mmCIF file of N, CA and C in Angstrom:
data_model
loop_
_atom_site.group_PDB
_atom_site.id
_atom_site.type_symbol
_atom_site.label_atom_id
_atom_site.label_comp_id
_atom_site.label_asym_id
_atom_site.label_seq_id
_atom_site.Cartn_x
_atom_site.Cartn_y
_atom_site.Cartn_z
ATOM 1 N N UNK E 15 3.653 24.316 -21.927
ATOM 2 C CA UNK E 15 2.302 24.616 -22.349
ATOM 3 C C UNK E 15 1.428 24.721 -21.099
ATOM 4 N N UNK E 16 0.965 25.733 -20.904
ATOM 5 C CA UNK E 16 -0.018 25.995 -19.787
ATOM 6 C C UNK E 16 -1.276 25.120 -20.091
ATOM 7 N N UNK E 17 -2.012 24.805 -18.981
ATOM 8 C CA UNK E 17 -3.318 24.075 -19.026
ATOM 9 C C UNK E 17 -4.179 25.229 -18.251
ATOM 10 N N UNK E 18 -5.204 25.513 -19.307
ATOM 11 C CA UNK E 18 -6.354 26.701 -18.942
ATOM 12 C C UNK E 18 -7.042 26.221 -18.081
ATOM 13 N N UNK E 19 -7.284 24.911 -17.729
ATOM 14 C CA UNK E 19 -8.351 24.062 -16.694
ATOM 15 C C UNK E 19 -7.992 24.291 -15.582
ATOM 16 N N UNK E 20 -6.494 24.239 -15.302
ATOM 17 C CA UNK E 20 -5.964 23.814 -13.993
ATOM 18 C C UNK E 20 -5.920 25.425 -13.692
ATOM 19 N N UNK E 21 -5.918 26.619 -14.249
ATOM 20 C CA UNK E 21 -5.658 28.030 -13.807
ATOM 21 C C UNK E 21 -6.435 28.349 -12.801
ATOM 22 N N UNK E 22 -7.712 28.191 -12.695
ATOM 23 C CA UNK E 22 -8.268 28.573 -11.712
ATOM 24 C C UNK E 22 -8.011 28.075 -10.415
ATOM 25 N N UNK E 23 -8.214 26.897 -10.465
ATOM 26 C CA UNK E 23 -7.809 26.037 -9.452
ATOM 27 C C UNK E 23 -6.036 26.560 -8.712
ATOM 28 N N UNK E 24 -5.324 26.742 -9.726
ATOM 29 C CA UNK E 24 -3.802 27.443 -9.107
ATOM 30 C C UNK E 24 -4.000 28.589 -8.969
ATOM 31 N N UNK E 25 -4.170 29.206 -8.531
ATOM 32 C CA UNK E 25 -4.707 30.467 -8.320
ATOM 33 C C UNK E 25 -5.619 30.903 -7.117
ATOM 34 N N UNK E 26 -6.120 29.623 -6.874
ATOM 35 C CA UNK E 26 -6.931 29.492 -5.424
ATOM 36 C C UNK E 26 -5.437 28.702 -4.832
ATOM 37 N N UNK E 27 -4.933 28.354 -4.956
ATOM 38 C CA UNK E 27 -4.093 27.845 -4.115
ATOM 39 C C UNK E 27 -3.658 28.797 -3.794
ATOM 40 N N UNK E 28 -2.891 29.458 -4.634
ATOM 41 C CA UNK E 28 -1.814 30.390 -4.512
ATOM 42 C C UNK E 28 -2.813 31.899 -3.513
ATOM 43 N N UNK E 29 -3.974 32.056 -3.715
ATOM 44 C CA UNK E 29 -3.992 33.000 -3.175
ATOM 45 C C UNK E 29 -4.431 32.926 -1.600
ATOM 46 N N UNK E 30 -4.243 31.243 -1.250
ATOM 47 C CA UNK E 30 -3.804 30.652 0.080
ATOM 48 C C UNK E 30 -2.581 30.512 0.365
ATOM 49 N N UNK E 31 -1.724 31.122 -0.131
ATOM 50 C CA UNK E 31 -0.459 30.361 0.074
ATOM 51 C C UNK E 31 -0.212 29.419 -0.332
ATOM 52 N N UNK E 32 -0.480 28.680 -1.034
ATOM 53 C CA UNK E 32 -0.586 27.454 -0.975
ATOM 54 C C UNK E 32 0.230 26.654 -2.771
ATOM 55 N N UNK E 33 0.754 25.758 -3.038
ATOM 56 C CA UNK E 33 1.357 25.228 -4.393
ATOM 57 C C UNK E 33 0.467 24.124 -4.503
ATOM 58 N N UNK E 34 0.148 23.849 -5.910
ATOM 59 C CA UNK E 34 -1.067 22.797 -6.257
ATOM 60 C C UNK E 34 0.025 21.576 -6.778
ATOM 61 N N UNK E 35 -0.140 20.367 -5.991
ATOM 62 C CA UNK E 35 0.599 19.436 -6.510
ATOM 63 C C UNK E 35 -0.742 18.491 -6.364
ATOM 64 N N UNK E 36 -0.947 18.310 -7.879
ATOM 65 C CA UNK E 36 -1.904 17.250 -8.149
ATOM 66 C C UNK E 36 -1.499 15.592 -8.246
ATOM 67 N N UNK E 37 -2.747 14.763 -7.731
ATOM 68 C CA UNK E 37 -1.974 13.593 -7.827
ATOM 69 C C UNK E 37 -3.095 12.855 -9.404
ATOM 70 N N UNK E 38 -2.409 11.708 -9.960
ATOM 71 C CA UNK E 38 -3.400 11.257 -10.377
ATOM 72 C C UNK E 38 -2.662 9.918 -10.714
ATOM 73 N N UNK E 39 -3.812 8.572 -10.644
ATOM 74 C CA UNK E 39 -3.208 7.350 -10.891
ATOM 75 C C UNK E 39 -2.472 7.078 -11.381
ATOM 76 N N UNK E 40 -1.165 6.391 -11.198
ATOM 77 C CA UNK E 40 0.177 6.315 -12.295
ATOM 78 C C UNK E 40 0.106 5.302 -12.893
ATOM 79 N N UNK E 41 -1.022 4.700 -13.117
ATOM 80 C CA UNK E 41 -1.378 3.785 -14.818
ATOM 81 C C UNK E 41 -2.188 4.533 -15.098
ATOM 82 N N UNK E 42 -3.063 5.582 -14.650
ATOM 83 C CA UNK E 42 -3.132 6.464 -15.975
ATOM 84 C C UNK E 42 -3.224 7.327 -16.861
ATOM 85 N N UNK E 43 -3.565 7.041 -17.995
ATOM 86 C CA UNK E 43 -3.164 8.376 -19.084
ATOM 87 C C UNK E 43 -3.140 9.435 -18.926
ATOM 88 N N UNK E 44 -3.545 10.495 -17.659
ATOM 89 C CA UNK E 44 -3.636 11.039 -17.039
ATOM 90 C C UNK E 44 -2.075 11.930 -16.661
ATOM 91 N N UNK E 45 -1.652 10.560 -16.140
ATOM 92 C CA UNK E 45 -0.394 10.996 -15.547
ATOM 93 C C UNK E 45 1.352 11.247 -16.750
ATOM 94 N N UNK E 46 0.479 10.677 -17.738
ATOM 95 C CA UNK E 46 1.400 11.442 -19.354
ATOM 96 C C UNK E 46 1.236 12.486 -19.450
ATOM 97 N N UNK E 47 -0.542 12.555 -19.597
ATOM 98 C CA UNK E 47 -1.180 13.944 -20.105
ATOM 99 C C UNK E 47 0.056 14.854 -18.978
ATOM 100 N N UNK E 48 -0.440 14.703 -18.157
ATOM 101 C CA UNK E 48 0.236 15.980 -17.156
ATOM 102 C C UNK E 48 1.566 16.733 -17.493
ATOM 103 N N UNK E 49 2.340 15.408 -18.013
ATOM 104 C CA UNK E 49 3.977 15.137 -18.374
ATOM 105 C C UNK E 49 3.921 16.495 -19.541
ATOM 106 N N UNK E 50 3.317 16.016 -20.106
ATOM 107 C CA UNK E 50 2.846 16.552 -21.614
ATOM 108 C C UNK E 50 2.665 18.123 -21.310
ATOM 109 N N UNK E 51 1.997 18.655 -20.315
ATOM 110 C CA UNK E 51 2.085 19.712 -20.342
ATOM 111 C C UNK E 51 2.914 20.726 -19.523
ATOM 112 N N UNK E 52 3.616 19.663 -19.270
ATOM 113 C CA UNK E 52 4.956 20.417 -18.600
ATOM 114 C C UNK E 52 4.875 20.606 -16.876
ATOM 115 N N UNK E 53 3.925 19.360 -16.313
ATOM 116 C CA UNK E 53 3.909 19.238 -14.873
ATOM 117 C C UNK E 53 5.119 17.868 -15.035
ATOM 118 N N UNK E 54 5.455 18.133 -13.279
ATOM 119 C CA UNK E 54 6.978 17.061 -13.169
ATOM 120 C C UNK E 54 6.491 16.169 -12.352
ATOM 121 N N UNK E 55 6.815 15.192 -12.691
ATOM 122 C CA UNK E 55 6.421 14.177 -11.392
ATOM 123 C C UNK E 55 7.503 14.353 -10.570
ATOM 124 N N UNK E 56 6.691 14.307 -9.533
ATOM 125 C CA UNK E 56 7.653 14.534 -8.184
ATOM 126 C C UNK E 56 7.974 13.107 -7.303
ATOM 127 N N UNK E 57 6.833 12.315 -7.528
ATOM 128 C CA UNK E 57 7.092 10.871 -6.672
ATOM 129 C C UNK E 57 5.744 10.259 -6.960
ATOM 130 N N UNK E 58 5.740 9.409 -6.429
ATOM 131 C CA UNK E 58 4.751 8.256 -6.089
ATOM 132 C C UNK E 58 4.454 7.802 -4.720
ATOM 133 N N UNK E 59 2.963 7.739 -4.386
ATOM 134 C CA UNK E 59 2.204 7.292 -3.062
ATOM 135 C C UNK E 59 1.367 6.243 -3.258
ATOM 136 N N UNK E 60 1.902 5.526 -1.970
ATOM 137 C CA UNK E 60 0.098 4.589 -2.146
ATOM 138 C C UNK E 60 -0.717 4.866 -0.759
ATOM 139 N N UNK E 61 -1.904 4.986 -1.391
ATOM 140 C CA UNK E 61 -2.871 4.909 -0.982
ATOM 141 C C UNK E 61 -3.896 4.234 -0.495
ATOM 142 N N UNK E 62 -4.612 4.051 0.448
ATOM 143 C CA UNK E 62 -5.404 2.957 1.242
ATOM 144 C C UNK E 62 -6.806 3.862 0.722
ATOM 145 N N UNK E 63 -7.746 3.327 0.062
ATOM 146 C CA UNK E 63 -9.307 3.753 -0.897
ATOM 147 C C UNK E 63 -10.136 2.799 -0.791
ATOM 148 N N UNK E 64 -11.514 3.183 -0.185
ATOM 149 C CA UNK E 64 -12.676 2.547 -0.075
ATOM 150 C C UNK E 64 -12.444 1.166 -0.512
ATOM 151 N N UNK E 65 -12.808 0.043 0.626
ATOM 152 C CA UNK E 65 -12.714 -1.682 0.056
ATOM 153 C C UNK E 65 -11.829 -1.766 -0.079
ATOM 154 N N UNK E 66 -10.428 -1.760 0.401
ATOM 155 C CA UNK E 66 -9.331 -1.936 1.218
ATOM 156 C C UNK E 66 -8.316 -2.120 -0.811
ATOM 157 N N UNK E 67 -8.861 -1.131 -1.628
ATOM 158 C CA UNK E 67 -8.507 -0.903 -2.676
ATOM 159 C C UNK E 67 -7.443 -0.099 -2.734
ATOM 160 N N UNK E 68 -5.431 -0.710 -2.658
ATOM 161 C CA UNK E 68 -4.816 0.017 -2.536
ATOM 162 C C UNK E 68 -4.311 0.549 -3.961
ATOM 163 N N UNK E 69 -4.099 1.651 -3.991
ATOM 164 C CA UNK E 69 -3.549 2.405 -5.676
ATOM 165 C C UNK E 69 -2.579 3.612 -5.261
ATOM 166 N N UNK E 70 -1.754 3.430 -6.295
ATOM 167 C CA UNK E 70 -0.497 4.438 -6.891
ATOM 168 C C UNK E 70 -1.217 5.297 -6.929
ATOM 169 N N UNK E 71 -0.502 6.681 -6.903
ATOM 170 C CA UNK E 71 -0.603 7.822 -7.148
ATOM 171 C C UNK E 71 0.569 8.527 -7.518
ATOM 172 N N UNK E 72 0.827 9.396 -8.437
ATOM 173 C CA UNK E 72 1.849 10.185 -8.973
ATOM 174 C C UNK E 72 1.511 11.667 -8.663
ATOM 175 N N UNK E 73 2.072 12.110 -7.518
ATOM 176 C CA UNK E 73 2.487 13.611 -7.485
ATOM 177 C C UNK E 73 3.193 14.524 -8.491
ATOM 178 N N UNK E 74 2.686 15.435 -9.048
ATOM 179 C CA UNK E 74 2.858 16.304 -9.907
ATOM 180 C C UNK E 74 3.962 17.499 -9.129
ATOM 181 N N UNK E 75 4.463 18.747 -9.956
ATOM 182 C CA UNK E 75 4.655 19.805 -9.522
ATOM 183 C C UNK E 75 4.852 20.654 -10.878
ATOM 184 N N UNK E 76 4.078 22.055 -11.205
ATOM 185 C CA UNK E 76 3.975 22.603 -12.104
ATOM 186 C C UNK E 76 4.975 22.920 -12.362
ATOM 187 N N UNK E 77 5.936 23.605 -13.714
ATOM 188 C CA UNK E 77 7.358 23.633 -14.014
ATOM 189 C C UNK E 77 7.876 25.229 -13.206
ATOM 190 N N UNK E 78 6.918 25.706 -12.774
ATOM 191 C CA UNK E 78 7.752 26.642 -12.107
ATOM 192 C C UNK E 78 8.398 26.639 -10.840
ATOM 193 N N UNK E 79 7.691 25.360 -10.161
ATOM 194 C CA UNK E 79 7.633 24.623 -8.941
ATOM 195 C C UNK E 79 9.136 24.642 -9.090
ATOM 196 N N UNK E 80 9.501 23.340 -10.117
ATOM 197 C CA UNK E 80 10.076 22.770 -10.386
ATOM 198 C C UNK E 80 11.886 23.479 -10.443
ATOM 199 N N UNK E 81 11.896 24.723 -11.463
ATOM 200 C CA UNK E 81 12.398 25.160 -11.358
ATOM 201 C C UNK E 81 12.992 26.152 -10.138
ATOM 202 N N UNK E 82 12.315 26.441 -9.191
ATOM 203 C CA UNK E 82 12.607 26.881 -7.611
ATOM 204 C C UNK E 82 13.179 25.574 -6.796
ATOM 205 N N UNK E 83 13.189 24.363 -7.675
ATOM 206 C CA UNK E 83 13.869 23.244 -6.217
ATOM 207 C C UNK E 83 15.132 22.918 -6.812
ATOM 208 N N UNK E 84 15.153 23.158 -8.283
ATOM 209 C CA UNK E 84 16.467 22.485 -8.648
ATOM 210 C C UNK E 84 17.816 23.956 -7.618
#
């Protein structure tokens, strides 16, 4: 299922060269939603954020990504 939100935004990537791998907190709901629409998680980062506030992050990759690495 394509996400109409994220089109524009991929599309500026792409017409940098560029592949949109979004991150978003991996507690949360966020990072289902993504699942849900057929982005892959690719891994997990942590991050060092304002007030020495460290947090997860889950890297995405859209399924076409996805399908070019297998």
């Amino acid at each position: 299922m394509a996400d109409p939100a994220r089109a524009p935004r991929r599309e500026e990537a792409r017409s940098r060269g560029l592949q949109p791998v979004p991150e978003v907190i991996a507690t949360d709901p966020a990072a289902a939603f993504s699942k849900r629409l057929g982005w892959e998680p690719l891994g997990e980062v942590e991050e060092l954020w304002p007030s020495d506030l460290r947090v997860r992050l889950r890297c995405h990759a859209e399924p076409a990504l996805c399908d070019r690495l297998d």
